[in-house]
Coordinates of C-alpha atoms and ligand atoms in Angstrom, one line a residue:
X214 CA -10.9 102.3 90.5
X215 CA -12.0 103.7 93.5
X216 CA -11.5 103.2 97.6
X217 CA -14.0 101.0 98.3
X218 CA -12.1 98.3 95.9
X219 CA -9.1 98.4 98.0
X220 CA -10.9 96.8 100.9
X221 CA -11.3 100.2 103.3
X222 CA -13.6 100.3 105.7
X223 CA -16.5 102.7 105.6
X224 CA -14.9 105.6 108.0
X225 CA -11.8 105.8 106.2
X226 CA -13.5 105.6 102.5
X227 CA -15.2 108.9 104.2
X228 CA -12.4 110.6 105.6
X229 CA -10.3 110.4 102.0
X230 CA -13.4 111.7 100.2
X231 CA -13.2 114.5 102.7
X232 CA -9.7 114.9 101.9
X233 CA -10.7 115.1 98.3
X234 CA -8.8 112.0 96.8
X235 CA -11.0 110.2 94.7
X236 CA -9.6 107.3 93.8
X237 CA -6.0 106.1 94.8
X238 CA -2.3 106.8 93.4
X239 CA -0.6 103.7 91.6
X240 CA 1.4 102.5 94.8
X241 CA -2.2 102.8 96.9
X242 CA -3.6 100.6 94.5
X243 CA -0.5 97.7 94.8
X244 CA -0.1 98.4 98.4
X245 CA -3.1 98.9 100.6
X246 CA -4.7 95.2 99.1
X247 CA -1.7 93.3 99.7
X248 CA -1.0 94.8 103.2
X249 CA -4.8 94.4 104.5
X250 CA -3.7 90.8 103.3
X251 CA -1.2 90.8 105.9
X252 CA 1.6 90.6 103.4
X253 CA 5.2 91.7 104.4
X254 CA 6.3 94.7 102.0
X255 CA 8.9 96.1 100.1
X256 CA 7.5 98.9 98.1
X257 CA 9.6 101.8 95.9
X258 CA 7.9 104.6 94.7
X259 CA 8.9 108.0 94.7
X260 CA 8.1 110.9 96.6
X261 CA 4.6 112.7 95.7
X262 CA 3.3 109.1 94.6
X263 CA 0.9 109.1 97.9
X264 CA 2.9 106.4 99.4
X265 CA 2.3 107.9 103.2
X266 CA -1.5 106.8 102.6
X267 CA 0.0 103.3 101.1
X268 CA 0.8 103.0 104.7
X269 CA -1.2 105.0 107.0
X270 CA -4.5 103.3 105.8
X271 CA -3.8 99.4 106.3
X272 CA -2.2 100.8 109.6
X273 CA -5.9 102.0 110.8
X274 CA -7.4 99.4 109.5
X275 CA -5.5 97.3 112.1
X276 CA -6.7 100.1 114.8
X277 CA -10.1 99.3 113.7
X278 CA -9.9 95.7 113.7
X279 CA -8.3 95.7 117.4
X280 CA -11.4 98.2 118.9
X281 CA -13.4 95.3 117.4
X282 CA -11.5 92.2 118.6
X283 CA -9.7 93.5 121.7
X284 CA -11.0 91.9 125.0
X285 CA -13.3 93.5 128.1
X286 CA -11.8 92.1 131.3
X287 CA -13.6 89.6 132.3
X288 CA -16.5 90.2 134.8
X289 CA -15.3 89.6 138.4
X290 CA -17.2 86.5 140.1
X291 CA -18.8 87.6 143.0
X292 CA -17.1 86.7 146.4
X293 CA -20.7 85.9 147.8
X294 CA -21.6 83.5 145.2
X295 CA -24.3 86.3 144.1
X296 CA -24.8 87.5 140.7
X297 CA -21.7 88.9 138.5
X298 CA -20.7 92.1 138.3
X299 CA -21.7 94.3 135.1
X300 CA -18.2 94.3 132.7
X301 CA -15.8 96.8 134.1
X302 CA -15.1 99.3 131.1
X303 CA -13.3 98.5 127.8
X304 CA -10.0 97.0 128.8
X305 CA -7.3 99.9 127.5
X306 CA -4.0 97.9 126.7
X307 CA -0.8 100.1 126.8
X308 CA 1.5 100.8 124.3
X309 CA 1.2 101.0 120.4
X310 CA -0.8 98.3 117.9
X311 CA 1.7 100.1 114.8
X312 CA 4.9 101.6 115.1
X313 CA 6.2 103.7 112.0
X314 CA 9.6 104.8 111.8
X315 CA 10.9 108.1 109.7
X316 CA 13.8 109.6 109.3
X317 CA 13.0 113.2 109.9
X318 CA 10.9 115.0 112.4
X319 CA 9.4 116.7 109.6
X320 CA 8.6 113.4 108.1
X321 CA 7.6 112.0 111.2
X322 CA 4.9 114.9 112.0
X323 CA 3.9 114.6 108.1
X324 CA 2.6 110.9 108.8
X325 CA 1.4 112.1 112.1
X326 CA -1.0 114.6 110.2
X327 CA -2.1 111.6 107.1
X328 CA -3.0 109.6 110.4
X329 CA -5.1 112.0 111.8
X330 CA -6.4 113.3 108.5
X331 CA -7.5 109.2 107.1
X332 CA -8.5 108.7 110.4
X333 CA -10.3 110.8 111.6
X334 CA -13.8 108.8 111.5
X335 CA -11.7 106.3 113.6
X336 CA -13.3 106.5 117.4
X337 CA -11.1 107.9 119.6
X338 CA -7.3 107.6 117.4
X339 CA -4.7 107.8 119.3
X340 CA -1.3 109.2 117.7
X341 CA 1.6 110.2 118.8
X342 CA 5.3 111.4 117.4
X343 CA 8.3 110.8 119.4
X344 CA 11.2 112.7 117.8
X345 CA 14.2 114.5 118.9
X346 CA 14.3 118.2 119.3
X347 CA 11.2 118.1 121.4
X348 CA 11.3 118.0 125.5
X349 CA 11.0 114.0 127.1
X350 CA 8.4 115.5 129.2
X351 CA 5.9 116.4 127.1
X352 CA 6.7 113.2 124.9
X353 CA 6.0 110.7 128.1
X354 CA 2.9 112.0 128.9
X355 CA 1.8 110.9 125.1
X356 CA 3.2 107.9 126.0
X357 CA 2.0 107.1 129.3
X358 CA -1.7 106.9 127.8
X359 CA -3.6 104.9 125.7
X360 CA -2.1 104.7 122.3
X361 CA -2.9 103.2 118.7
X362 CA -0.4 104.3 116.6
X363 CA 3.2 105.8 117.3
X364 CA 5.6 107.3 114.8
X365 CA 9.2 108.3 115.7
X366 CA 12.8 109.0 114.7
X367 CA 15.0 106.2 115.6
X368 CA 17.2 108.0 117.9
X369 CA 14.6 109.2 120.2
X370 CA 12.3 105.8 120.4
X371 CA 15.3 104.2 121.5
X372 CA 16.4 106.7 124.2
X373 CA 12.5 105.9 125.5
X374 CA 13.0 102.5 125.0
X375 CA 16.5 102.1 127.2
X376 CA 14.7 104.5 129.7
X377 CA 12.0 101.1 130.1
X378 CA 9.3 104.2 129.5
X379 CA 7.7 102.0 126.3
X380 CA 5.4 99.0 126.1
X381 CA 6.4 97.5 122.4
X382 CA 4.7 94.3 123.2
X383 CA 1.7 94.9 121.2
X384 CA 3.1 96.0 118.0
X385 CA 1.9 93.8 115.2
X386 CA 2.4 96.4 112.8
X387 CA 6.0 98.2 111.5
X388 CA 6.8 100.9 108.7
X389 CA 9.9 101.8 107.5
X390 CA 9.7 104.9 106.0
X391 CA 12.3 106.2 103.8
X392 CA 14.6 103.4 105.1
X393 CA 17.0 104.6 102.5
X394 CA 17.6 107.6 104.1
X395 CA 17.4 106.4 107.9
X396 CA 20.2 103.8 107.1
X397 CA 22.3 107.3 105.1
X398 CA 21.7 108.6 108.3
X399 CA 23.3 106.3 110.4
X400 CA 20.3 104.8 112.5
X401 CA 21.0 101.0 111.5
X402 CA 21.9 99.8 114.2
X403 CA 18.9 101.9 116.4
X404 CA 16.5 100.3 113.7
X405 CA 18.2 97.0 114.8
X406 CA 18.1 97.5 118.4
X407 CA 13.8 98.9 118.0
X408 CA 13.2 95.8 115.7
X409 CA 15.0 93.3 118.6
X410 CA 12.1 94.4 121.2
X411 CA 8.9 94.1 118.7
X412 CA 6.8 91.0 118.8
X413 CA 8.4 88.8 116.5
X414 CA 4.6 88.0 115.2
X415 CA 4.3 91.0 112.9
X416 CA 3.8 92.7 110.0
X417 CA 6.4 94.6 108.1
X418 CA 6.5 97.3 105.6
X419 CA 9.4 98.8 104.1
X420 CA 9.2 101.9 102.0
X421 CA 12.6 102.9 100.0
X422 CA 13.8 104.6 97.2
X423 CA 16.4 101.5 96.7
X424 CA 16.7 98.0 98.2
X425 CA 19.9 97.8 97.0
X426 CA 22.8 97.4 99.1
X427 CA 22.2 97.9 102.7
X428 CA 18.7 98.6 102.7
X429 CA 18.3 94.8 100.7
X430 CA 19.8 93.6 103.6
X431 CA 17.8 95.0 106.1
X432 CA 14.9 94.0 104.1
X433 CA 16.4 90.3 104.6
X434 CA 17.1 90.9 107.7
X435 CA 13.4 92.4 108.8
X436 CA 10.9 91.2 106.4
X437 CA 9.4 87.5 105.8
X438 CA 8.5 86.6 102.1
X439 CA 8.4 90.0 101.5
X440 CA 6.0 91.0 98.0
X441 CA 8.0 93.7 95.9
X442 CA 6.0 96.6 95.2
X443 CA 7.8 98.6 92.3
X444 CA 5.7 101.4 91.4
X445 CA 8.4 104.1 89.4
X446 CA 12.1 103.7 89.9
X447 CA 14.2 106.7 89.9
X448 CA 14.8 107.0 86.9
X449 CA 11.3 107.2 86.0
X450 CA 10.3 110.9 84.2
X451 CA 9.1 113.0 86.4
X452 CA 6.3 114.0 84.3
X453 CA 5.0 116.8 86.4
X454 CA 8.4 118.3 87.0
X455 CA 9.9 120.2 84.3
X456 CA 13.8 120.3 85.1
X457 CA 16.3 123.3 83.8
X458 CA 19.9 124.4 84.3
X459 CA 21.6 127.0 84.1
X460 CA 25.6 127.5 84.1
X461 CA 26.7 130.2 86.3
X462 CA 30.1 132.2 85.3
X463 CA 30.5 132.8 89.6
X464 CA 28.5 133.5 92.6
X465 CA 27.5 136.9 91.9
X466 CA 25.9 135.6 88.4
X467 CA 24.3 132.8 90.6
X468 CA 22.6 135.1 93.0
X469 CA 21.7 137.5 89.9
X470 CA 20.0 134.2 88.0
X471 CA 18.5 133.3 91.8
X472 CA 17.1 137.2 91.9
X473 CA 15.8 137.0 88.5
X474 CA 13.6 133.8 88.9
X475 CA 12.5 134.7 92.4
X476 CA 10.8 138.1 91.3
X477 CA 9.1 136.3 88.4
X478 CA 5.1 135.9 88.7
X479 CA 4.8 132.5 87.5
X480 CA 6.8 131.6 91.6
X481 CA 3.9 130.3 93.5
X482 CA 5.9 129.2 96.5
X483 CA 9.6 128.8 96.1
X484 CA 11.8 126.2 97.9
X485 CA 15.5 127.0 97.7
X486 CA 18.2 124.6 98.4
X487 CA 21.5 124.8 100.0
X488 CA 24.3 122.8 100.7
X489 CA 24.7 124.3 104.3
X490 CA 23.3 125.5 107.1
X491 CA 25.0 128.5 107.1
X492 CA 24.7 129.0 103.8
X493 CA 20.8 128.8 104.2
X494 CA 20.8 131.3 107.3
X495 CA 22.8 133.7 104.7
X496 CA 21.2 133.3 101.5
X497 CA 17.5 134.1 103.7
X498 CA 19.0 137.2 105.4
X499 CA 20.2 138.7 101.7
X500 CA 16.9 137.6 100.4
X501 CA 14.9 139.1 103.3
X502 CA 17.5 142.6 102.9
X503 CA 15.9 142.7 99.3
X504 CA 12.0 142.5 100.5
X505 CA 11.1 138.6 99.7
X506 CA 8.8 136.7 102.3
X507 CA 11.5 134.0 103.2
X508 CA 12.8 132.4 105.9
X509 CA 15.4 129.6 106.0
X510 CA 15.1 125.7 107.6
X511 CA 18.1 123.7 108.7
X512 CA 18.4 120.8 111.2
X513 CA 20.8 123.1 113.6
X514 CA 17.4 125.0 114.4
X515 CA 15.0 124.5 117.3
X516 CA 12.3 122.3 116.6
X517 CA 9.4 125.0 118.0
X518 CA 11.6 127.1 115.2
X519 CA 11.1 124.7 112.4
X520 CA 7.7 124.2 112.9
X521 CA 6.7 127.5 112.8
X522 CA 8.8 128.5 109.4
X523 CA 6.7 125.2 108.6
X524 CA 3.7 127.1 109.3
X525 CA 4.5 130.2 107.5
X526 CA 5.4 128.0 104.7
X527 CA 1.8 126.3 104.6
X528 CA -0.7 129.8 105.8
X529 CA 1.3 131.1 102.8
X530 CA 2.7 134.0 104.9
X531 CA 6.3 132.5 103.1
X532 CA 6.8 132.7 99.8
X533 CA 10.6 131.4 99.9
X534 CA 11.9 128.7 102.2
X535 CA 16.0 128.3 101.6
X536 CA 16.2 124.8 103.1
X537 CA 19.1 122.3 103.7
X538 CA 18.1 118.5 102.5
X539 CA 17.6 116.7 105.8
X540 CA 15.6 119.1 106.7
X541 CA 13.3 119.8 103.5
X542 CA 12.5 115.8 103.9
X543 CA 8.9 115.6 104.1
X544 CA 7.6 119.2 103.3
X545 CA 4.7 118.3 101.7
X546 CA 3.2 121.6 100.3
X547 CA 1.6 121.7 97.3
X548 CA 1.5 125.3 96.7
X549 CA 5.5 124.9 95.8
X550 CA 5.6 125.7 92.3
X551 CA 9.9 126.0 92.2
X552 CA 12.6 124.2 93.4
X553 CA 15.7 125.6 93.1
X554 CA 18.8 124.1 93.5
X555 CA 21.1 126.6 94.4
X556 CA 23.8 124.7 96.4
X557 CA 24.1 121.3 94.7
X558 CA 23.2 117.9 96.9
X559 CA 25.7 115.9 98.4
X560 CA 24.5 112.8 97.1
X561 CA 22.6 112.2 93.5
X562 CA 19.9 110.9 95.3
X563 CA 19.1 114.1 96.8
X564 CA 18.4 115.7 93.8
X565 CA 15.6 113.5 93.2
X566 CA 14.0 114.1 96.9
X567 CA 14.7 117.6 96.1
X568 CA 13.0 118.3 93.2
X569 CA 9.9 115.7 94.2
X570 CA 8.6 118.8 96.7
X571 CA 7.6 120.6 93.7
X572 CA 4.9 118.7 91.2
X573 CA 3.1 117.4 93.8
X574 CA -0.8 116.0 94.2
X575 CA -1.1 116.3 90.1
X576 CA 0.5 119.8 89.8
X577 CA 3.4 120.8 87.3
X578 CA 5.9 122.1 89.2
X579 CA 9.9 123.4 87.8
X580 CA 13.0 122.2 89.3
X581 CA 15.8 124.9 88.7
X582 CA 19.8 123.8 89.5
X583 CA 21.8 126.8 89.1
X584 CA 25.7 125.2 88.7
X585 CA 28.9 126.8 88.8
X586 CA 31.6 124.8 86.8
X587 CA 33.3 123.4 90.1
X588 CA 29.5 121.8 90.2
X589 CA 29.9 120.0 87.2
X590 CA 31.1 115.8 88.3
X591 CA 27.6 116.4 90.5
X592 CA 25.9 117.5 87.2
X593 CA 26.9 114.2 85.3
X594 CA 26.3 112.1 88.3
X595 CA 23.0 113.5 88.9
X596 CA 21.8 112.8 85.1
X597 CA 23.9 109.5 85.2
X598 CA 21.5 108.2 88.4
X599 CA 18.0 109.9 86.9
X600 CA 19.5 108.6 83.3
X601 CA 18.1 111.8 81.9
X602 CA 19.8 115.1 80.7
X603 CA 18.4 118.0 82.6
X604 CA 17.9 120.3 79.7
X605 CA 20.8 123.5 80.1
X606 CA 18.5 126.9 79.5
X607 CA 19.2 130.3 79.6
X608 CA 18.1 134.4 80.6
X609 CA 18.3 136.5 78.5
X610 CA 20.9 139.5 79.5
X611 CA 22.2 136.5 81.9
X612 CA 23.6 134.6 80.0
X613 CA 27.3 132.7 80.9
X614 CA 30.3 134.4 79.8
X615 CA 32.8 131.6 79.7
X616 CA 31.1 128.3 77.6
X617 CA 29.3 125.3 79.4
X618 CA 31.8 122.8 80.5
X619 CA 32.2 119.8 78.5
X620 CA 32.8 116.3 79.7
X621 CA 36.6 115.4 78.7
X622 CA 36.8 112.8 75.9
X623 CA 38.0 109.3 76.9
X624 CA 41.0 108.2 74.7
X625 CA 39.9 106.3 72.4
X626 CA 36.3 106.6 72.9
X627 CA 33.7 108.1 70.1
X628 CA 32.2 111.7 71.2
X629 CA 29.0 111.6 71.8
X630 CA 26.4 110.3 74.8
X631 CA 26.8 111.1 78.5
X632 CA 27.3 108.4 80.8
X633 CA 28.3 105.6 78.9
X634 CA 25.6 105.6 76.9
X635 CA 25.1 106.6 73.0
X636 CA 23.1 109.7 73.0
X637 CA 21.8 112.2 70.1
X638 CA 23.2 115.0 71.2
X639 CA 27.1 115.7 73.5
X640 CA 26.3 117.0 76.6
X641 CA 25.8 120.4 76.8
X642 CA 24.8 121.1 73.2
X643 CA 21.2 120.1 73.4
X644 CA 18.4 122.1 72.8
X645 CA 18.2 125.2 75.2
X646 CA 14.5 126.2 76.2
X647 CA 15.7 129.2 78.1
X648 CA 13.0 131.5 79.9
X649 CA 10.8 133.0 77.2
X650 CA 7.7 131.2 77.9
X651 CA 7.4 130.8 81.9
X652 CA 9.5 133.8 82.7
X653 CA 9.6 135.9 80.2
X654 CA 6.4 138.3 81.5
X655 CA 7.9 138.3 84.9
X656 CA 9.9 141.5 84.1
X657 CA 13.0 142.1 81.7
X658 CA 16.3 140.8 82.4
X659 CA 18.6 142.6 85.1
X660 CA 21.3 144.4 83.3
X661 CA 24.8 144.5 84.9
X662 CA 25.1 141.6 88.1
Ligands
AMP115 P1 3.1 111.4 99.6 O1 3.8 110.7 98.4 O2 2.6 110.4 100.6 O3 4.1 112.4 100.2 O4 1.8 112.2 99.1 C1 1.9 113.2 98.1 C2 0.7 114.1 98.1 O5 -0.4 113.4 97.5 C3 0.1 114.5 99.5 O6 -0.2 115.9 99.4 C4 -1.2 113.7 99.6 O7 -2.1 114.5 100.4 C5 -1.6 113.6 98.2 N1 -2.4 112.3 98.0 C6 -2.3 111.2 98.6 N2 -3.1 110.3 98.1 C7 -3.8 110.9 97.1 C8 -4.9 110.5 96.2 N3 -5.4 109.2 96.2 N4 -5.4 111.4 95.4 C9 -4.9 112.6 95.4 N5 -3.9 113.1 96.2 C10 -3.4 112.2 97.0

């Protein structure tokens, strides 16, 4: 299949061969026909899957069906009876045709970047971000002009919005992206408040890991005769993303398995996460003490900050990024050949955003979680929600003193099987791969930790 199929007009069929993409991901395929048929959406697919173009394409497609259809005033009638007046110049309307809404700044600037990239064929595109951490100023001037599409963080579009400094009228387009993770984060009632003052004649997308619970009712709530788009749940295999653990006896043999791993050849680019921000400030300065490129990325930075440990991430002048979730949403780097869980995720369904920023755009990548036994309820939960084992490896001279924790047998019920389910194999006694392929030419085995 290629792009032409989906119905993609000539400038933006250009602009992805440009970008290299030669024909489109799964959930391009489903989506892009049925939006440009002006269907509502509810699409799951997992990160990596190309699901920013899924959007970002039928969205200029509307920008280029509006420079066709929108009107020229209308020549002025001469006062003296005389002939008209030539047409004044194209008639500009204010405010966005498609508003997208992201969780993150990082996420937000990501789409920012597909628009420009897909669209840059399309005359005169005009995008702008609205997101927190940056001064109003410099956002109201973006918004005082012309506009085509907008894409913000739900806080900050609404401060705008109260503040009477945005147009919504001529929205006809909405994303959701992530809305998972925007409603984890609290911005329900913000998406409410954003959706109240759109044109109720619109088009809806909704992009999300789940529609179960709330974000299935927001769905109801937002979306008219919405088409399911289901491209991999989950609990799909991440085919491209080989996953290991490793038990740690403490925290001095987690940072000695961390050290190991890091000064191995086979790291491309390494993304490290913690659980906190302090813990990711701390784990880049010991890093940094022992000579590694790094740099750490947490929400409690500066946005000029972020972006720039962004940049150092992308010109390669980084080779390790120690990262807290909310703020590794939306990296999109493909050179990331690790990620290593070093502090476990709150939630299970981190893990899976976690581990999608390695593997990406048809690379293999390795996802690493190195768990202390306290770690161990996140363990199961984690292979409960992906309803896969993540196979327990080893280093050689590293290896865990004490033995890998064991789920406690239920009375009464037959060993065997994690989760609930039947399984070959009890839970910590399957196969281990340890390092000797990948890492084993990356240098011997620290003795002593
Ligand atoms: P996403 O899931 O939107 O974050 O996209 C994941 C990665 O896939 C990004 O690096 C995109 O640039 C890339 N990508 C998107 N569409 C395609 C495609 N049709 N072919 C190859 N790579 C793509």
């Amino acid at each position: 299949m290629s792009f032409d199929t989906l119905g993609l007009a000539e400038p933006l069929v250009r602009a992805l061969s440009v970008a290299g993409y030669t024909e489109p991901t799964s959930v391009q395929a489903e989506a892009v026909p049925a939006a440009l048929q002006g269907a509502d959406l509810m699409v799951s697919s997992r990160t990596g899957s190309g699901k920013t173009a899924s959007f970002v394409l039928p969205a200029l497609m509307r920008v280029l069906a509006l420079r066709e259809s929108e009107p020229r005033p209308a020549p002025m009638p001469r006062p003296d009876g005389g002939p008209r007046a030539p047409r004044g110049p194209r008639f500009v309307p204010q405010g966005p045709s498609v508003l997208v809404l992201a969780p993150t700044r990082e996420l937000a600037l990501q789409v920012a970047k597909a628009a420009g990239d897909y669209g840059r064929y399309v005359p005169g595109l005009r995008v702008a971000t609205v997101v927190g951490g940056v001064p109003y100023g410099a956002q109201l001037r973006a918004l005082s002009g012309p506009l085509d599409i907008l894409i913000a963080t739900p806080g900050r579009l609404l401060d705008h919005l109260g503040a009477g400094k945005l147009p919504l009228g001529r929205v006809g387009l909405l994303v959701l992206d992530e809305a998972d993770r925007m409603l984890d984060m609290g911005f329900i009632e913000d998406i409410h408040a954003i959706a109240a003052a759109l044109p109720q004649q619109r088009q809806t997308l909704m992009f999300s890991a789940t529609f179960s619970g709330p974000a299935g009712r927001l769905a109801e709530e937002l979306l008219r005769e919405p088409r399911r788009i289901e491209v991999a749940s989950h609990t799909e295999t991440h085919a491209d993303i080989e996953q290991r653990l490793h038990w740690a006896d403490d925290l001095r043999h987690k940072n000695a398995l961390l050290d190991h791993i890091l000064t191995t050849r086979e790291v491309d680019q390494a993304l490290v996460f913690t659980s906190t921000q302090r813990d990711a400030e701390a784990l880049a300065l010991r890093l940094a003490d022992m000579g590694h490129a790094v740099d750490a990325l947490h929400g409690g930075m500066p946005q000029g900050r972020r972006n720039r440990v962004l940049d150092g991430l992308r010109s390669r002048r980084l080779r390790v990024l120690v990262a807290t979730d909310v703020a590794a949403r939306g990296i999109d780097v493909k050179t990331i050949s690790h990620v290593i869980n070093y502090g476990l995720p709150m939630k299970e369904e981190d893990y899976v955003h976690r581990i999608g920023r390695t593997g990406r755009a048809g690379r293999t990548g390795l996802a690493v979680t190195l768990a202390e036994r306290r770690d161990f309820g996140m363990v199961q939960r984690i292979q409960r929600f992906t309803t896969q084992r993540i196979p327990a490896a080893t280093i050689s001279g590293l290896e865990p003193r004490t033995p890998e924790p064991a789920p406690r047998p239920k009375f009464g019920a037959k060993p065997g099987g994690f989760g609930g389910k039947p399984g070959p194999k009890r839970f910590g006694n399957g196969p281990k791969p340890g390092y000797g392929k990948p890492f084993a030419r990356g240098g011997a085995a620290k003795p002593g930790r």
